Amino acid sequence: MTTSAHEAGNRAFWEQAAATHGTHAGDRYYDLAKVVAGGTLMTLHEEGALAAATGAPADDPLSRLGGLSVLHLQSHIGVDGVVMARAGARVTCADWSPTALRRAQELAAQVGVRIETVECDARDLPAALHGRFDLVYVTIGAICWIDDLDRWMRQVAAVLRPGGVLVLVELHPLLQMLEARVPEIVMDLPYGGGAAGTWEGSGTYADPDAPVQSSTTCYAHSLGEIVTGAVSAGMRVDRLVEHDALDFDPRGDDLVTRDEDGRLRLRLGRGREEGSRGEPLPVAFTLLATRA
Ligand SMILES: C[S@@+](CC[C@H](N)C(=O)[O-])C[C@H]1O[C@@H](n2cnc3c(N)ncnc32)[C@H](O)[C@@H]1O
């Protein structure tokens, strides 16, 4: 399959996913009623990253967003962008899916906030966005769709104002490598190098029964490539934290299992003691990087 066929498959998947997410009872992730009622779907890692980037207290992570100009990049149906707008930020949602952006505007109207939407490729952000943003917020399930991560990082740096911060919360490349752990461990994507993997499937990560047929291609980026990409694009890395727990199952395929504390961890094999569980592997990371 050619690169443009990969891209066409990915775009078609995201158009379908954007049309269906938050519309079915079977959707385990996009609880839009909760957002309209004043809640948020942000994970602890996303809230923690925003608190760290803005200097907000951990127990009130969105309290310092007022007046900030935020680009929610690869915003999908705009849930976090709408929540940040409600917290006082001037939010622009950017995605290549027109359906996703239409859904984001519908959600903003329901919540009673204004957002700007820009339909564009994240690898080629419009000049009108350059130098405008205090924060570029990108979270879980975004960079695996990007074939040329260095170019993507240069676009992020270009749209930040000097001193502006990239807030990137993503799945760990180690988790991306893993396809299954039962009945045997299957690792079918390299750790990095921009390697591509293509999958045929149905449903989505949020709604496995959604009427969506897809052929999608994801790209592997190692942690070293991500950090080096940010630095090469002219950003200073302020924080890189690897997380060994999640508060939701990102792929809906039970690779991660729930511990007694309610959080989900990736445990393979066993620990030192016979019958003990293996130590958790990293499953996500937070990168904060400032445009110099
Ligand atoms: C998994 S979603 C992001 C989910 C988001 N964190 C959330 O909670 O809803 C990934 C998004 O990236 C978008 N996307 C993928 N490749 C893109 C590209 N090259 N340019 C712009 N958007 C892209 C898709 O349309 C999709 O909306």
Coordinates of C-alpha atoms and ligand atoms in Angstrom, one line a residue:
M1 CA 0.0 0.0 0.0
T2 CA 1.3 3.5 -0.8
T3 CA 1.6 6.3 1.6
S4 CA -1.3 8.1 0.1
A5 CA -3.4 5.0 0.4
H6 CA -2.4 4.8 4.1
E7 CA -3.4 8.4 4.5
A8 CA -6.8 7.9 2.7
G9 CA -7.5 4.9 5.0
N10 CA -6.7 6.9 8.1
R11 CA -8.8 9.9 6.9
A12 CA -11.7 7.6 6.1
F13 CA -11.5 6.0 9.6
W14 CA -11.4 9.4 11.4
E15 CA -14.4 10.7 9.4
Q16 CA -16.4 7.7 10.4
A17 CA -15.2 7.7 14.0
A18 CA -16.0 11.4 14.4
A19 CA -19.5 10.8 13.1
T20 CA -20.2 8.0 15.6
H21 CA -18.3 8.9 18.8
G22 CA -20.5 10.0 21.6
T23 CA -23.7 9.0 19.8
H24 CA -24.1 5.3 20.9
A25 CA -24.9 3.7 24.2
G26 CA -22.0 1.4 23.6
D27 CA -19.4 4.2 23.6
R28 CA -17.3 3.7 26.7
Y29 CA -15.3 6.9 26.3
Y30 CA -17.1 9.9 24.9
D31 CA -19.6 10.7 27.6
L32 CA -20.7 14.0 26.1
A33 CA -23.7 14.4 28.5
K34 CA -21.1 14.5 31.3
V35 CA -19.3 17.3 29.6
V36 CA -22.5 19.3 28.9
A37 CA -23.4 18.9 32.6
G38 CA -20.1 20.6 33.6
G39 CA -17.8 17.6 33.8
T40 CA -14.6 16.7 32.0
L41 CA -13.3 13.6 30.2
M42 CA -9.6 14.6 30.8
T43 CA -7.4 11.9 32.3
L44 CA -5.3 12.5 35.5
H45 CA -2.3 12.8 33.2
E46 CA -3.9 15.4 31.0
E47 CA -5.0 17.4 34.0
G48 CA -1.6 17.1 35.6
A49 CA 0.1 18.2 32.4
L50 CA -2.1 21.3 32.2
A51 CA -1.5 22.1 35.8
A52 CA 2.3 21.8 35.3
A53 CA 2.3 23.9 32.2
T54 CA 0.2 26.7 33.6
G55 CA 1.4 26.7 37.3
A56 CA -2.1 25.7 38.4
P57 CA -2.5 23.8 41.7
A58 CA -2.9 20.0 41.2
D59 CA -6.3 20.0 42.8
D60 CA -7.6 22.7 40.4
P61 CA -5.6 22.0 37.2
L62 CA -7.7 24.1 34.8
S63 CA -7.7 27.2 37.0
R64 CA -4.9 29.1 35.2
L65 CA -6.2 28.7 31.7
G66 CA -8.1 32.0 31.7
G67 CA -7.0 34.3 28.9
L68 CA -4.5 31.8 27.4
S69 CA -4.6 31.1 23.7
V70 CA -4.7 27.3 23.3
L71 CA -4.4 25.2 20.1
H72 CA -6.1 21.8 20.7
L73 CA -4.3 20.0 17.9
Q74 CA -5.8 16.8 16.4
S75 CA -8.7 17.7 18.6
H76 CA -11.1 15.0 17.2
I77 CA -14.6 16.0 18.4
G78 CA -13.1 18.7 20.6
V79 CA -14.1 17.5 24.0
D80 CA -11.0 18.8 25.9
G81 CA -10.9 22.0 23.8
V82 CA -14.5 22.8 24.9
V83 CA -13.6 22.1 28.5
M84 CA -10.6 24.4 28.3
A85 CA -12.8 27.1 26.7
R86 CA -15.2 26.8 29.5
A87 CA -12.3 27.3 31.9
G88 CA -11.6 30.6 30.2
A89 CA -9.1 29.8 27.4
R90 CA -9.4 31.1 23.8
V91 CA -9.4 27.7 22.1
T92 CA -8.8 26.8 18.5
C93 CA -9.5 23.1 17.6
A94 CA -7.5 21.8 14.6
D95 CA -8.1 18.5 12.9
W96 CA -8.2 17.2 9.3
S97 CA -11.7 15.7 9.8
P98 CA -14.5 18.2 8.9
T99 CA -17.0 15.9 10.7
A100 CA -14.9 16.1 13.9
L101 CA -14.8 19.9 13.7
R102 CA -18.5 20.1 13.1
R103 CA -19.1 17.9 16.2
A104 CA -16.7 20.1 18.2
Q105 CA -18.7 23.2 17.3
E106 CA -22.0 21.4 18.2
L107 CA -20.5 20.5 21.6
A108 CA -19.3 24.0 22.2
A109 CA -22.8 25.3 21.4
Q110 CA -24.3 22.9 23.8
V111 CA -21.9 23.9 26.5
G112 CA -22.3 27.6 25.7
V113 CA -18.7 28.5 24.8
R114 CA -17.1 29.7 21.6
I115 CA -14.2 27.9 19.9
E116 CA -12.5 28.4 16.6
T117 CA -12.1 25.4 14.3
V118 CA -9.5 25.0 11.6
E119 CA -9.5 22.1 9.2
C120 CA -5.9 21.3 8.3
D121 CA -3.2 18.7 8.2
A122 CA -1.2 18.7 11.4
R123 CA 1.9 18.3 9.3
D124 CA 1.2 21.5 7.5
L125 CA -0.5 24.1 9.8
P126 CA -1.7 27.3 8.1
A127 CA 0.5 30.4 8.3
A128 CA -2.4 32.2 9.9
L129 CA -1.8 30.1 13.1
H130 CA 1.9 30.8 13.3
G131 CA 3.2 32.4 16.5
R132 CA -0.2 32.6 18.1
F133 CA -0.5 30.1 20.9
D134 CA 0.5 30.0 24.6
L135 CA -0.2 26.3 24.6
V136 CA -0.4 23.6 22.0
Y137 CA -2.4 20.7 23.7
V138 CA -2.1 17.3 22.1
T139 CA -3.2 14.2 23.8
I140 CA -3.6 10.5 23.6
G141 CA -3.8 8.8 20.2
A142 CA -2.4 11.7 18.1
I143 CA 1.3 11.2 17.1
C144 CA 0.9 7.6 16.0
W145 CA -1.0 8.9 12.9
I146 CA 1.9 11.1 11.9
D147 CA 4.4 9.6 9.5
D148 CA 7.0 12.5 9.7
L149 CA 7.2 13.4 13.3
D150 CA 10.1 15.9 12.9
R151 CA 8.0 17.9 10.5
W152 CA 5.1 17.8 12.9
M153 CA 7.3 19.1 15.7
R154 CA 8.4 22.0 13.5
Q155 CA 4.8 22.8 12.9
V156 CA 4.1 22.8 16.6
A157 CA 7.1 25.1 17.3
A158 CA 5.9 27.4 14.5
V159 CA 2.4 28.0 15.9
L160 CA 3.7 28.6 19.5
R161 CA 4.5 32.1 20.5
P162 CA 8.1 32.4 22.0
G163 CA 7.7 31.1 25.5
G164 CA 4.7 29.0 24.6
V165 CA 4.5 25.4 25.7
L166 CA 3.8 22.1 23.9
V167 CA 1.7 19.9 26.3
L168 CA 1.9 16.4 24.9
V169 CA 0.3 13.5 26.7
E170 CA 0.7 10.3 24.8
L171 CA 0.6 6.5 24.9
H172 CA 4.1 5.1 25.5
P173 CA 5.8 3.7 22.4
L174 CA 6.2 0.4 24.3
L175 CA 2.5 0.0 24.6
Q176 CA 2.1 0.8 20.9
M177 CA 4.3 -2.2 20.1
L178 CA 2.1 -4.7 21.8
E179 CA -0.8 -6.2 19.8
A180 CA -1.9 -8.9 22.3
R181 CA -0.7 -10.5 25.5
V182 CA -3.1 -13.4 25.7
P183 CA -2.7 -16.3 24.8
E184 CA 0.8 -15.2 23.9
I185 CA 2.6 -11.9 23.7
V186 CA 2.5 -10.4 20.2
M187 CA 4.6 -7.4 19.5
D188 CA 4.0 -6.3 15.9
L189 CA 5.2 -2.7 15.7
P190 CA 8.8 -1.7 16.0
Y191 CA 9.7 0.6 18.9
G192 CA 10.5 3.6 16.6
G193 CA 12.0 4.7 13.4
G194 CA 8.7 5.9 11.9
A195 CA 7.9 2.3 11.0
A196 CA 4.4 1.8 9.7
G197 CA 1.9 -0.9 10.7
T198 CA -1.5 -1.4 8.9
W199 CA -4.5 -3.0 10.5
E200 CA -7.9 -3.9 9.0
G201 CA -10.7 -3.8 11.5
S202 CA -14.2 -2.8 12.6
G203 CA -15.5 -0.5 15.3
T204 CA -13.3 2.0 17.2
Y205 CA -11.3 2.1 20.4
A206 CA -14.2 3.9 22.1
D207 CA -17.0 1.9 20.6
P208 CA -16.1 -1.6 19.3
D209 CA -19.6 -2.2 18.0
A210 CA -19.8 1.1 16.0
P211 CA -20.6 0.5 12.3
V212 CA -17.1 1.5 11.2
Q213 CA -14.9 -0.6 8.8
S214 CA -11.3 0.6 8.6
S215 CA -7.9 0.1 7.2
T216 CA -5.6 2.2 9.3
T217 CA -1.9 2.8 9.4
C218 CA 0.0 3.9 12.5
Y219 CA 3.6 5.0 12.8
A220 CA 6.1 4.1 15.6
H221 CA 8.1 6.9 17.2
S222 CA 10.5 6.1 20.1
L223 CA 10.7 8.4 23.1
G224 CA 14.2 9.4 22.0
E225 CA 12.9 10.4 18.6
I226 CA 10.0 12.4 20.1
V227 CA 12.3 14.3 22.5
T228 CA 15.0 14.9 19.9
G229 CA 12.3 16.0 17.4
A230 CA 11.1 18.6 19.9
V231 CA 14.6 19.9 20.6
S232 CA 15.5 19.9 16.9
A233 CA 12.4 22.0 16.2
G234 CA 13.7 24.7 18.5
M235 CA 11.9 23.7 21.7
R236 CA 13.4 23.3 25.2
V237 CA 12.3 20.2 27.0
D238 CA 11.1 21.1 30.5
R239 CA 9.6 17.8 31.6
L240 CA 9.4 14.2 30.4
V241 CA 7.5 11.9 32.7
E242 CA 6.8 8.3 32.0
H243 CA 3.6 6.9 33.5
D244 CA 3.1 3.3 34.6
A245 CA -0.7 3.6 35.1
L246 CA -3.7 4.9 33.2
D247 CA -7.2 5.8 34.3
F248 CA -8.9 4.4 31.2
D249 CA -8.2 1.6 28.7
P250 CA -7.0 3.5 25.6
R251 CA -7.5 0.8 23.0
G252 CA -10.4 -1.2 24.5
D253 CA -8.6 -4.4 24.0
D254 CA -7.6 -5.3 27.6
L255 CA -3.9 -5.1 27.2
V256 CA -3.9 -3.2 30.4
T257 CA -5.5 -4.7 33.5
R258 CA -7.1 -3.0 36.5
D259 CA -5.3 -3.1 39.8
E260 CA -6.9 -2.8 43.3
D261 CA -6.5 1.0 43.2
G262 CA -8.7 1.1 40.2
R263 CA -5.9 2.2 37.8
L264 CA -4.9 0.2 34.7
R265 CA -1.4 -1.2 34.3
L266 CA 0.6 -3.2 31.8
R267 CA 2.0 -6.2 33.5
L268 CA 3.7 -9.0 31.6
G269 CA 5.2 -12.2 33.0
R270 CA 5.7 -12.5 36.8
G271 CA 7.7 -10.8 39.5
R272 CA 10.6 -12.3 41.4
E273 CA 8.4 -14.4 43.7
E274 CA 6.6 -17.4 42.2
G275 CA 2.9 -16.4 41.7
S276 CA 3.6 -12.6 42.0
R277 CA 2.6 -10.2 39.2
G278 CA 5.2 -8.6 36.9
E279 CA 6.2 -5.0 37.6
P280 CA 4.2 -2.5 35.5
L281 CA 5.7 -1.3 32.3
P282 CA 5.4 2.4 31.1
V283 CA 2.1 3.0 29.3
A284 CA 2.0 6.7 28.8
F285 CA 4.2 9.8 29.0
T286 CA 3.9 13.6 29.4
L287 CA 6.2 15.9 27.5
L288 CA 6.3 19.7 28.2
A289 CA 8.5 21.7 25.9
T290 CA 8.8 25.4 25.5
R291 CA 9.5 27.3 22.3
A292 CA 12.7 29.1 23.0
Ligands
LIG1 C1 -7.4 9.6 18.8 S1 -7.9 11.2 18.1 C2 -7.4 12.2 19.3 C3 -8.3 12.0 20.5 C4 -8.3 13.0 21.5 N1 -7.2 12.9 22.4 C5 -9.6 12.8 22.2 O1 -9.6 12.5 23.4 O2 -10.6 12.9 21.6 C6 -6.8 11.5 16.8 C7 -7.2 12.7 15.9 O3 -6.1 13.0 15.1 C8 -6.7 13.4 13.8 N2 -5.6 13.3 12.8 C9 -4.9 12.2 12.5 N3 -4.0 12.5 11.6 C10 -4.1 13.8 11.3 C11 -3.4 14.8 10.5 N4 -2.3 14.4 9.7 N5 -3.7 16.1 10.6 C12 -4.8 16.5 11.3 N6 -5.5 15.7 12.1 C13 -5.1 14.3 12.1 C14 -7.9 12.5 13.6 O4 -8.8 13.0 12.7 C15 -8.4 12.4 15.0 O5 -9.4 13.3 15.2

